[in-house]
Coordinates of C-alpha atoms in Angstrom, one line a residue:
M1 CA 20.9 -56.8 97.8
K2 CA 19.9 -59.8 99.9
D3 CA 18.8 -57.5 102.7
N4 CA 16.4 -55.5 100.5
K5 CA 12.9 -56.8 101.4
I6 CA 11.4 -55.5 98.1
T7 CA 13.8 -57.5 95.9
D8 CA 14.4 -60.4 98.2
A9 CA 11.8 -62.7 96.6
Y10 CA 13.1 -61.9 93.1
Y11 CA 16.7 -62.5 94.1
T12 CA 15.9 -65.7 96.0
G13 CA 13.7 -67.1 93.2
L14 CA 16.4 -66.6 90.6
M15 CA 19.2 -68.0 92.8
N16 CA 16.9 -71.0 93.6
A17 CA 16.7 -71.6 89.8
V18 CA 20.5 -72.2 89.6
G19 CA 20.4 -74.6 92.5
Y20 CA 20.9 -72.7 95.7
D21 CA 18.8 -73.4 98.8
N22 CA 17.4 -70.6 100.8
S23 CA 19.7 -71.6 103.7
D24 CA 22.7 -71.1 101.3
L25 CA 21.6 -67.6 100.6
E26 CA 21.7 -66.7 104.3
K27 CA 25.5 -67.3 104.3
P28 CA 28.1 -65.0 102.8
I29 CA 27.9 -65.2 99.1
I30 CA 31.5 -65.5 97.7
G31 CA 32.0 -64.6 94.1
I32 CA 34.8 -66.8 92.5
V33 CA 36.3 -64.9 89.6
N34 CA 37.6 -67.8 87.5
S35 CA 39.9 -67.1 84.5
W36 CA 39.9 -70.8 83.5
N37 CA 40.1 -71.6 79.8
D38 CA 41.3 -74.4 77.5
V39 CA 43.7 -72.2 75.5
N40 CA 46.1 -70.8 78.2
P41 CA 48.4 -73.2 80.1
G42 CA 48.6 -70.9 83.0
H43 CA 44.9 -71.0 83.5
K44 CA 43.7 -74.4 82.5
P45 CA 44.4 -75.8 86.0
F46 CA 41.7 -73.6 87.5
K47 CA 39.0 -75.9 86.0
E48 CA 40.0 -78.4 88.7
L49 CA 41.3 -76.1 91.4
V50 CA 38.1 -74.1 91.6
Q51 CA 36.3 -77.2 93.0
Y52 CA 38.7 -77.2 96.0
V53 CA 38.2 -73.5 96.6
K54 CA 34.5 -74.1 96.7
E55 CA 35.0 -76.9 99.2
G56 CA 36.9 -74.5 101.4
I57 CA 34.1 -71.9 101.2
W58 CA 31.4 -74.4 102.0
A59 CA 33.4 -75.7 104.9
A60 CA 33.9 -72.3 106.4
G61 CA 30.2 -71.4 106.2
G62 CA 30.1 -69.5 102.9
T63 CA 28.3 -70.0 99.6
P64 CA 30.5 -70.1 96.4
A65 CA 29.3 -68.4 93.3
E66 CA 31.6 -68.8 90.2
F67 CA 31.8 -66.6 87.1
G68 CA 34.3 -66.2 84.4
V69 CA 36.5 -63.6 82.7
P70 CA 38.8 -63.6 79.6
A71 CA 42.4 -64.8 80.1
P72 CA 44.6 -64.3 77.1
C73 CA 48.1 -65.9 76.9
D74 CA 50.7 -63.3 75.9
G75 CA 52.9 -66.0 74.3
I76 CA 50.1 -67.2 72.1
S77 CA 48.9 -63.6 71.3
Q78 CA 51.7 -62.5 69.0
M79 CA 51.8 -59.9 66.2
I80 CA 48.2 -58.7 65.5
G81 CA 46.8 -60.7 68.4
M82 CA 49.1 -58.8 70.8
E83 CA 47.2 -55.6 70.1
Y84 CA 44.3 -57.1 72.0
V85 CA 46.1 -58.2 75.1
L86 CA 46.9 -55.1 77.3
M87 CA 43.4 -53.8 76.7
Q88 CA 42.1 -57.0 78.2
R89 CA 43.7 -56.1 81.6
D90 CA 41.3 -53.2 81.8
L91 CA 38.3 -55.1 80.3
I92 CA 38.9 -57.8 83.0
A93 CA 38.9 -55.2 85.7
A94 CA 35.8 -53.5 84.4
S95 CA 33.9 -56.8 83.9
I96 CA 34.6 -58.0 87.4
E97 CA 33.6 -54.7 88.9
A98 CA 30.3 -54.7 86.9
M99 CA 29.5 -58.3 87.7
S100 CA 30.3 -57.9 91.4
R101 CA 28.3 -54.7 91.8
A102 CA 25.4 -56.2 89.9
H103 CA 25.2 -59.4 92.0
G104 CA 26.2 -57.9 95.3
F105 CA 28.8 -60.5 96.4
D106 CA 30.0 -60.4 100.0
G107 CA 33.5 -61.4 99.1
L108 CA 35.7 -62.4 96.2
V109 CA 38.2 -65.1 95.3
F110 CA 40.3 -64.2 92.3
L111 CA 41.8 -67.2 90.4
C112 CA 44.5 -65.8 88.1
S113 CA 47.9 -66.6 86.8
C114 CA 49.1 -64.6 83.8
D115 CA 50.5 -61.3 82.6
K116 CA 47.3 -59.2 82.2
I117 CA 44.9 -61.2 84.3
I118 CA 46.6 -60.7 87.7
P119 CA 46.9 -56.9 87.4
G120 CA 43.3 -56.7 85.9
M121 CA 42.0 -58.5 88.9
L122 CA 44.1 -56.4 91.3
M123 CA 42.6 -53.3 89.7
A124 CA 39.1 -54.7 90.3
A125 CA 39.9 -55.6 93.9
A126 CA 41.1 -52.0 94.5
A127 CA 38.0 -50.5 92.9
L128 CA 35.5 -52.8 94.8
D129 CA 37.3 -52.9 98.2
L130 CA 35.5 -56.1 99.2
P131 CA 37.0 -59.0 101.3
S132 CA 39.3 -60.4 98.6
V133 CA 41.8 -63.2 98.3
F134 CA 43.9 -64.5 95.3
L135 CA 45.2 -67.8 94.1
T136 CA 47.6 -68.5 91.3
A137 CA 47.8 -71.8 89.5
G138 CA 51.4 -72.6 90.2
S139 CA 54.3 -73.0 87.8
M140 CA 54.9 -75.2 84.8
I141 CA 57.2 -78.2 85.1
P142 CA 60.6 -77.3 83.6
F143 CA 61.8 -79.5 80.7
R144 CA 65.0 -81.3 81.3
T145 CA 67.2 -83.1 78.7
N146 CA 70.9 -83.8 78.2
D147 CA 71.8 -81.9 81.4
N148 CA 69.9 -78.8 80.1
V149 CA 66.9 -77.2 81.7
Y150 CA 64.5 -75.3 79.5
A151 CA 61.6 -72.9 80.1
T152 CA 59.4 -70.8 77.7
P153 CA 61.9 -68.0 77.0
D154 CA 64.3 -70.7 75.6
L155 CA 61.7 -71.5 73.0
K156 CA 61.6 -67.9 71.8
E157 CA 65.4 -67.6 71.7
L158 CA 65.4 -70.9 69.8
I159 CA 63.9 -69.0 66.9
G160 CA 66.9 -66.8 66.7
K161 CA 69.3 -69.7 66.9
K162 CA 67.5 -71.4 64.1
Q163 CA 67.8 -68.3 62.0
N164 CA 71.6 -68.4 62.6
G165 CA 71.8 -72.1 61.8
N166 CA 72.8 -73.0 65.4
V167 CA 70.1 -75.6 65.8
T168 CA 69.0 -78.4 63.4
E169 CA 65.5 -78.7 62.1
E170 CA 65.1 -81.9 64.1
E171 CA 66.2 -80.3 67.4
F172 CA 64.0 -77.3 66.7
H173 CA 60.9 -79.4 66.4
Y174 CA 61.8 -81.6 69.3
L175 CA 62.3 -78.7 71.7
K176 CA 59.4 -76.8 70.3
R177 CA 57.1 -79.7 71.2
N178 CA 58.5 -80.3 74.7
I179 CA 59.8 -77.0 76.3
C180 CA 56.4 -76.0 77.5
F181 CA 56.2 -79.3 79.4
S182 CA 53.0 -79.0 81.4
C183 CA 50.2 -76.6 82.4
G184 CA 50.9 -73.8 84.9
T185 CA 52.7 -70.5 84.5
C186 CA 55.9 -70.5 82.4
S187 CA 58.8 -71.5 84.7
M188 CA 60.6 -68.2 84.5
Y189 CA 60.4 -64.8 86.1
G190 CA 58.3 -63.1 83.5
T191 CA 55.4 -60.8 84.1
A192 CA 53.0 -63.6 85.2
N193 CA 55.2 -64.8 88.0
T194 CA 56.4 -61.3 88.9
M195 CA 52.9 -60.2 89.5
G196 CA 52.0 -63.5 91.3
V197 CA 54.9 -63.0 93.7
F198 CA 53.8 -59.4 94.1
L199 CA 50.4 -60.7 95.4
E200 CA 52.2 -62.9 97.9
V201 CA 54.3 -60.0 99.2
I202 CA 51.3 -57.6 99.7
G203 CA 49.5 -60.4 101.5
L204 CA 46.5 -61.1 99.3
C205 CA 47.7 -64.5 98.2
P206 CA 49.3 -67.4 100.3
F207 CA 53.1 -67.7 100.2
D208 CA 54.4 -70.3 97.7
S209 CA 51.2 -70.1 95.5
T210 CA 53.2 -68.8 92.5
T211 CA 56.5 -70.8 92.8
M212 CA 55.1 -74.3 93.6
L213 CA 54.4 -76.6 90.7
S214 CA 50.9 -76.5 89.5
A215 CA 50.8 -80.3 89.6
S216 CA 51.7 -80.5 93.3
S217 CA 49.3 -81.9 95.9
E218 CA 50.0 -78.9 98.1
K219 CA 48.2 -76.7 95.5
I220 CA 45.0 -78.7 96.2
R221 CA 45.3 -78.1 100.0
Q222 CA 46.2 -74.4 99.4
S223 CA 43.0 -74.0 97.2
R224 CA 40.9 -75.2 100.1
F225 CA 42.7 -72.9 102.5
V226 CA 42.0 -69.9 100.2
G227 CA 38.3 -70.7 100.2
K228 CA 38.2 -70.8 104.0
R229 CA 40.2 -67.7 104.3
V230 CA 37.9 -65.5 102.3
V231 CA 35.0 -66.4 104.5
E232 CA 37.1 -65.4 107.5
F233 CA 37.8 -62.1 105.8
V234 CA 34.1 -61.5 105.3
K235 CA 33.2 -62.3 108.9
K236 CA 35.9 -60.1 110.2
G237 CA 35.2 -57.2 107.8
I238 CA 38.8 -57.4 106.2
T239 CA 38.7 -55.8 102.8
A240 CA 41.2 -55.5 99.9
K241 CA 42.4 -52.0 100.9
D242 CA 43.3 -53.3 104.4
Y243 CA 46.1 -55.1 102.5
L244 CA 46.6 -52.7 99.6
T245 CA 48.4 -50.1 101.7
K246 CA 51.2 -47.8 100.6
E247 CA 53.7 -49.7 102.8
A248 CA 52.6 -53.1 101.3
I249 CA 52.9 -51.9 97.8
E250 CA 56.4 -50.5 98.5
N251 CA 57.4 -53.9 99.8
G252 CA 56.1 -55.4 96.6
I253 CA 58.1 -53.0 94.5
M254 CA 61.3 -53.6 96.5
H255 CA 60.9 -57.3 96.2
I256 CA 60.2 -57.2 92.5
S257 CA 63.4 -55.2 92.0
A258 CA 65.5 -57.4 94.3
T259 CA 64.5 -60.5 92.4
G260 CA 64.9 -59.2 88.9
G261 CA 61.2 -58.9 87.9
S262 CA 59.5 -57.8 84.7
T263 CA 59.4 -54.2 83.5
N264 CA 55.7 -54.8 82.8
A265 CA 55.1 -54.8 86.5
I266 CA 56.0 -51.1 86.6
M267 CA 53.1 -50.2 84.4
H268 CA 50.7 -52.5 86.2
I269 CA 51.6 -51.1 89.6
M270 CA 51.1 -47.6 88.3
A271 CA 47.6 -48.6 87.0
L272 CA 46.8 -50.2 90.4
A273 CA 47.9 -46.9 92.1
Q274 CA 45.4 -45.0 89.9
K275 CA 42.6 -47.4 91.0
L276 CA 43.6 -46.9 94.6
G277 CA 43.4 -43.1 94.1
T278 CA 47.0 -42.6 95.0
D279 CA 49.6 -40.6 93.1
M280 CA 52.6 -42.5 91.9
T281 CA 55.0 -41.4 89.2
L282 CA 57.8 -43.3 87.5
N283 CA 60.2 -41.4 89.7
D284 CA 58.4 -42.5 92.8
F285 CA 58.7 -46.1 91.7
D286 CA 62.3 -45.6 91.0
L287 CA 63.1 -44.1 94.4
V288 CA 61.6 -47.2 96.1
Q289 CA 63.3 -49.8 93.9
K290 CA 66.7 -48.5 93.3
G291 CA 67.8 -48.6 97.0
V292 CA 67.5 -52.4 97.2
P293 CA 70.2 -54.7 95.8
V294 CA 69.4 -57.5 93.4
I295 CA 69.7 -60.8 95.3
A296 CA 68.2 -63.3 92.7
K297 CA 67.8 -63.7 89.0
F298 CA 65.8 -66.4 87.2
K299 CA 65.2 -67.5 83.7
P300 CA 65.7 -65.8 81.2
S301 CA 68.4 -63.8 83.1
S302 CA 70.0 -66.9 84.7
Q303 CA 69.8 -70.7 84.5
Y304 CA 67.3 -71.0 87.5
T305 CA 63.6 -71.8 87.0
L306 CA 60.6 -71.0 89.2
Q307 CA 61.0 -74.6 90.6
D308 CA 64.5 -73.8 91.6
Y309 CA 63.2 -70.6 93.3
H310 CA 60.6 -72.7 95.2
M311 CA 63.1 -75.3 96.3
A312 CA 65.5 -72.5 97.5
G313 CA 62.8 -71.3 99.9
G314 CA 60.5 -69.2 97.6
V315 CA 59.3 -65.7 98.4
R316 CA 59.8 -65.9 102.1
R317 CA 63.5 -66.6 101.6
S318 CA 64.0 -63.8 99.2
L319 CA 62.1 -61.4 101.5
K320 CA 64.3 -62.5 104.4
A321 CA 67.3 -61.5 102.3
I322 CA 66.1 -57.9 102.0
D323 CA 64.2 -57.7 105.3
K324 CA 66.1 -54.7 106.6
F325 CA 64.6 -52.6 103.8
L326 CA 61.0 -53.7 104.2
N327 CA 58.0 -52.3 106.1
A328 CA 57.8 -55.1 108.7
D329 CA 54.3 -54.4 110.1
T330 CA 52.3 -55.1 106.9
L331 CA 49.9 -58.0 107.0
T332 CA 50.5 -61.4 105.2
F333 CA 47.8 -63.8 104.0
S334 CA 48.0 -65.8 107.2
G335 CA 47.1 -62.7 109.3
R336 CA 50.6 -62.5 110.8
T337 CA 52.7 -59.4 110.2
L338 CA 55.6 -59.7 107.7
K339 CA 58.0 -59.5 110.6
E340 CA 56.3 -62.5 112.4
E341 CA 56.2 -64.4 109.1
L342 CA 59.9 -64.1 108.5
N343 CA 61.0 -64.6 112.1
N344 CA 61.9 -68.3 111.6
I345 CA 63.1 -68.1 108.0
V346 CA 66.8 -68.8 107.7
E347 CA 69.1 -66.7 105.6
P348 CA 69.6 -67.6 101.9
D349 CA 72.5 -69.8 100.9
N350 CA 74.0 -67.5 98.2
V351 CA 73.3 -69.9 95.4
V352 CA 69.8 -69.3 94.0
I353 CA 69.0 -66.5 96.4
H354 CA 71.8 -64.3 97.7
T355 CA 72.3 -62.1 100.7
C356 CA 72.5 -58.4 100.4
E357 CA 76.2 -58.6 101.2
N358 CA 76.7 -60.9 98.3
S359 CA 74.3 -59.2 95.9
L360 CA 74.2 -59.5 92.1
L361 CA 73.6 -55.8 91.5
E362 CA 73.7 -53.0 94.1
D363 CA 71.0 -50.6 93.0
G364 CA 67.9 -52.4 91.8
C365 CA 67.1 -54.3 88.7
F366 CA 65.4 -51.5 86.7
S367 CA 66.9 -48.4 85.1
I368 CA 64.3 -45.6 84.6
L369 CA 65.8 -43.5 81.8
Y370 CA 65.1 -39.9 80.9
G371 CA 66.4 -37.7 78.1
N372 CA 65.4 -36.0 74.9
L373 CA 64.2 -39.4 73.5
A374 CA 62.0 -40.0 76.5
E375 CA 61.1 -36.8 78.3
K376 CA 58.5 -38.6 80.5
G377 CA 60.7 -41.7 80.9
C378 CA 61.3 -45.2 79.7
V379 CA 62.3 -48.5 81.4
V380 CA 64.8 -51.3 81.0
K381 CA 65.5 -54.4 83.0
K382 CA 69.1 -53.7 83.9
S383 CA 69.6 -57.1 85.6
G384 CA 68.9 -58.8 82.2
V385 CA 71.5 -56.7 80.4
D386 CA 75.2 -57.8 79.8
P387 CA 77.3 -55.2 81.7
K388 CA 79.2 -54.3 78.6
M389 CA 75.9 -52.9 77.2
F390 CA 75.1 -50.7 80.3
V391 CA 76.5 -47.8 78.2
H392 CA 76.0 -48.0 74.4
T393 CA 76.1 -45.5 71.6
G394 CA 75.2 -46.5 68.1
P395 CA 73.4 -45.5 64.8
A396 CA 69.6 -45.8 64.7
V397 CA 68.0 -48.3 62.4
V398 CA 64.3 -47.2 62.3
F399 CA 61.2 -49.4 62.0
D400 CA 57.6 -48.3 62.1
S401 CA 56.2 -51.7 63.3
E402 CA 57.2 -55.0 64.9
E403 CA 56.6 -56.8 61.6
D404 CA 59.2 -54.7 59.9
V405 CA 62.0 -55.5 62.5
V406 CA 61.1 -59.2 62.4
K407 CA 61.5 -59.1 58.7
E408 CA 65.0 -57.5 59.1
F409 CA 66.0 -60.2 61.6
T410 CA 64.7 -62.9 59.2
N411 CA 66.9 -61.5 56.4
R412 CA 69.8 -61.3 58.9
T413 CA 70.9 -57.8 58.0
I414 CA 71.2 -56.3 61.5
E415 CA 74.7 -54.7 61.9
P416 CA 76.5 -55.0 65.2
G417 CA 76.6 -51.7 67.1
S418 CA 73.2 -50.5 65.9
V419 CA 70.3 -49.2 68.0
L420 CA 67.0 -50.6 66.6
V421 CA 64.2 -48.1 67.0
I422 CA 60.7 -49.7 66.9
R423 CA 58.0 -47.0 67.0
Y424 CA 54.2 -46.5 66.6
E425 CA 53.8 -49.5 69.0
G426 CA 52.7 -47.5 72.1
P427 CA 49.3 -47.7 73.7
K428 CA 47.8 -45.4 71.1
G429 CA 50.1 -46.0 68.2
G430 CA 49.8 -49.8 68.1
P431 CA 47.2 -49.5 69.3
G432 CA 47.6 -51.8 72.2
M433 CA 51.3 -51.4 73.2
R434 CA 52.5 -54.8 71.8
E435 CA 55.4 -56.7 73.4
M436 CA 58.4 -56.8 71.2
S437 CA 58.9 -60.3 72.5
I438 CA 59.9 -62.1 69.4
P439 CA 62.4 -59.4 68.2
A440 CA 64.0 -59.3 71.6
A441 CA 64.4 -63.1 71.8
M442 CA 65.8 -63.2 68.2
L443 CA 68.3 -60.6 69.3
V444 CA 69.6 -62.9 72.0
G445 CA 69.2 -66.1 69.9
M446 CA 71.3 -64.5 67.1
G447 CA 74.0 -63.5 69.6
L448 CA 73.5 -59.7 69.0
H449 CA 72.5 -58.8 72.6
T450 CA 76.0 -57.8 73.4
S451 CA 76.4 -55.4 70.5
V452 CA 72.9 -54.2 69.5
A453 CA 70.3 -52.3 71.5
M454 CA 66.6 -52.0 70.9
I455 CA 64.3 -49.2 71.9
T456 CA 60.5 -48.9 71.5
D457 CA 57.4 -47.1 72.7
G458 CA 55.9 -50.5 73.0
R459 CA 56.7 -53.1 75.7
F460 CA 59.0 -56.0 76.2
S461 CA 58.0 -59.4 77.6
G462 CA 58.9 -60.3 81.2
A463 CA 60.6 -63.2 79.3
S464 CA 62.9 -60.8 77.5
R465 CA 66.5 -60.0 78.3
G466 CA 69.2 -57.9 76.7
P467 CA 69.6 -54.2 76.1
C468 CA 65.9 -53.6 75.4
V469 CA 64.4 -50.2 76.4
G470 CA 60.6 -50.0 76.4
H471 CA 57.7 -47.7 77.4
I472 CA 59.3 -44.7 75.7
T473 CA 57.1 -41.7 76.6
P474 CA 55.7 -39.6 74.9
E475 CA 55.0 -42.3 72.3
A476 CA 55.5 -41.7 68.6
W477 CA 51.7 -41.4 68.0
D478 CA 51.6 -38.4 70.3
G479 CA 54.5 -36.8 68.6
G480 CA 57.2 -37.9 71.0
N481 CA 60.8 -37.4 69.7
I482 CA 61.0 -41.1 68.9
A483 CA 58.8 -40.2 66.0
I484 CA 61.4 -38.0 64.3
V485 CA 64.4 -40.3 64.6
E486 CA 66.1 -41.0 61.3
N487 CA 68.3 -43.8 60.1
G488 CA 71.9 -43.1 61.1
D489 CA 71.1 -40.7 64.0
M490 CA 73.4 -41.5 66.9
I491 CA 71.7 -42.6 70.1
T492 CA 73.2 -43.1 73.6
I493 CA 71.7 -45.4 76.2
D494 CA 73.4 -45.1 79.6
L495 CA 71.9 -47.4 82.3
N496 CA 74.4 -46.2 84.9
N497 CA 73.3 -42.6 84.7
N498 CA 69.6 -43.2 83.8
Y499 CA 70.1 -41.4 80.5
I500 CA 68.9 -41.8 76.9
H501 CA 69.8 -39.2 74.2
L502 CA 69.3 -38.5 70.5
H503 CA 72.4 -36.8 69.2
I504 CA 70.9 -34.0 67.2
S505 CA 70.4 -30.4 68.1
E506 CA 67.3 -28.9 69.6
E507 CA 67.0 -26.8 66.5
E508 CA 67.0 -29.9 64.3
I509 CA 64.4 -31.6 66.6
Q510 CA 62.0 -28.7 66.2
H511 CA 62.6 -28.6 62.4
R512 CA 61.8 -32.3 62.1
K513 CA 58.7 -32.0 64.3
K514 CA 57.3 -29.3 62.1
A515 CA 57.6 -31.7 59.1
W516 CA 56.3 -34.7 61.0
K517 CA 52.9 -36.2 60.1
R518 CA 51.2 -39.0 62.0
P519 CA 51.0 -42.1 59.8
Y520 CA 47.7 -43.3 58.4
K521 CA 46.8 -46.3 60.6
P522 CA 43.0 -46.5 60.9
V523 CA 41.4 -48.9 63.4
K524 CA 37.8 -49.6 64.3
G525 CA 35.8 -51.3 67.1
L526 CA 37.6 -52.1 70.3
L527 CA 41.0 -51.0 69.0
G528 CA 39.5 -47.7 67.9
A529 CA 37.8 -47.1 71.3
Y530 CA 41.1 -48.0 73.1
R531 CA 43.2 -45.6 71.0
K532 CA 40.8 -42.7 71.8
S533 CA 40.9 -43.0 75.6
V534 CA 44.0 -45.0 76.8
G535 CA 46.5 -43.2 78.9
S536 CA 50.2 -43.0 78.5
A537 CA 52.6 -45.8 79.6
D538 CA 54.3 -43.7 82.3
E539 CA 50.9 -43.5 84.1
G540 CA 50.0 -47.2 83.7
A541 CA 48.3 -47.1 80.2
V542 CA 45.0 -47.1 82.0
W543 CA 41.9 -47.5 79.8
L544 CA 38.2 -47.1 80.9
N545 CA 39.4 -44.8 83.7
E546 CA 36.6 -43.2 85.7
E547 CA 38.2 -39.8 85.7

């Protein structure tokens, strides 16, 4: 745009109006995509950090140009609000692409921290293929009291404990007030930090960005470095796709699996693959992840927080633990290859991060299940499941919404041995594919996670643990077999053999399908548009797809 002589005067005049000198406009114009807001603790720090990013851009000979995007907090957006969260991943991607094309930026800095914002920005970076770098805000300070360490998932599980009478009203209010102790991403290995670490592994974000405390002075220095680095990328012609290679993404998948990451990452990586124009199926993802042992687990699947991860050496140390599986020639943020970056990193100490020889699980943290209840697949975080629930058969207790199952928990009528079926919560059915975050936490808080399983065509939070199977595809709204499950039907979930089965005959399945009718669940506006065009979970639940 700046090189077009016809529009140059118009462009220059309008940019002069917002304070840029003509000499500024002769430098690389770096768009800073800032997801700052006052209502998301993972993003509030960017109000300050963006100033240091700008300092780095100016110092390196570029000109910063900041603009904003939405940034919802999944934890805040519960129940009806959750219907509007996954769609914002794609809205964020689309708004960044539109703004960047319209203003003709030379490079981009993406400031992002949380569950849908990182993948939305990654999707935009893939579509635009400009020189691109990322910075996350860093992690929340864990709350420590009476020799206990708390993080956000403990707050959700506290709800279940209160229902069971295992915590007093005074304790409940005290912990509720203090567990989320500061700004930054929740100090656990949920979706936000899983995707932040993924950025580090693929090389678009500096190492330690995600695991360091948001309040640390190093975060300020890192912000300046990110600003300088993007200008270097512009001058050298290094673009997002130079980093978003098949080999780098495979490294990211292997590392997510090895460190017990969020099931949501599967869907987001599938969506990224679509934006890159590459074919990736659930089976492809599974083949990459299941060959790598699990060498670390963090809250809520262990007692360790993100700060513990950082102090144990962070992402480079966990990469070192699995380096024999990795593509060693991929680039890191520093410009060095992964092999060069890990050359001087020492082996982990088998406490927070383990070696492969002393792994926690041998065959990846995810189980991708298939069967007559999920012909196109479903997912579960195996590393967050008690081994006694790796194989479970029980009678179905069917719910047609998240609200219905929460009501059942509130009444405390869940029978041990059951399989809770929550349907019409998929991308179309919800619409919006809500996280069954609160029900999953209540399951654990009430002590039912070693006797009761939960399955859904919706999602689970990265903060969830227990025998929770999500992303069942085809979803109920599309007439998937989860739609015809009845109370009392026996269901088997087998994580060892990647199997999920409804114990009724094929003849009975077809009989029920003929009688099935989609429930009346009208929606308008954004939700209506989303339902009409969103894709299925096994393909990333992509909306606003160009195809």
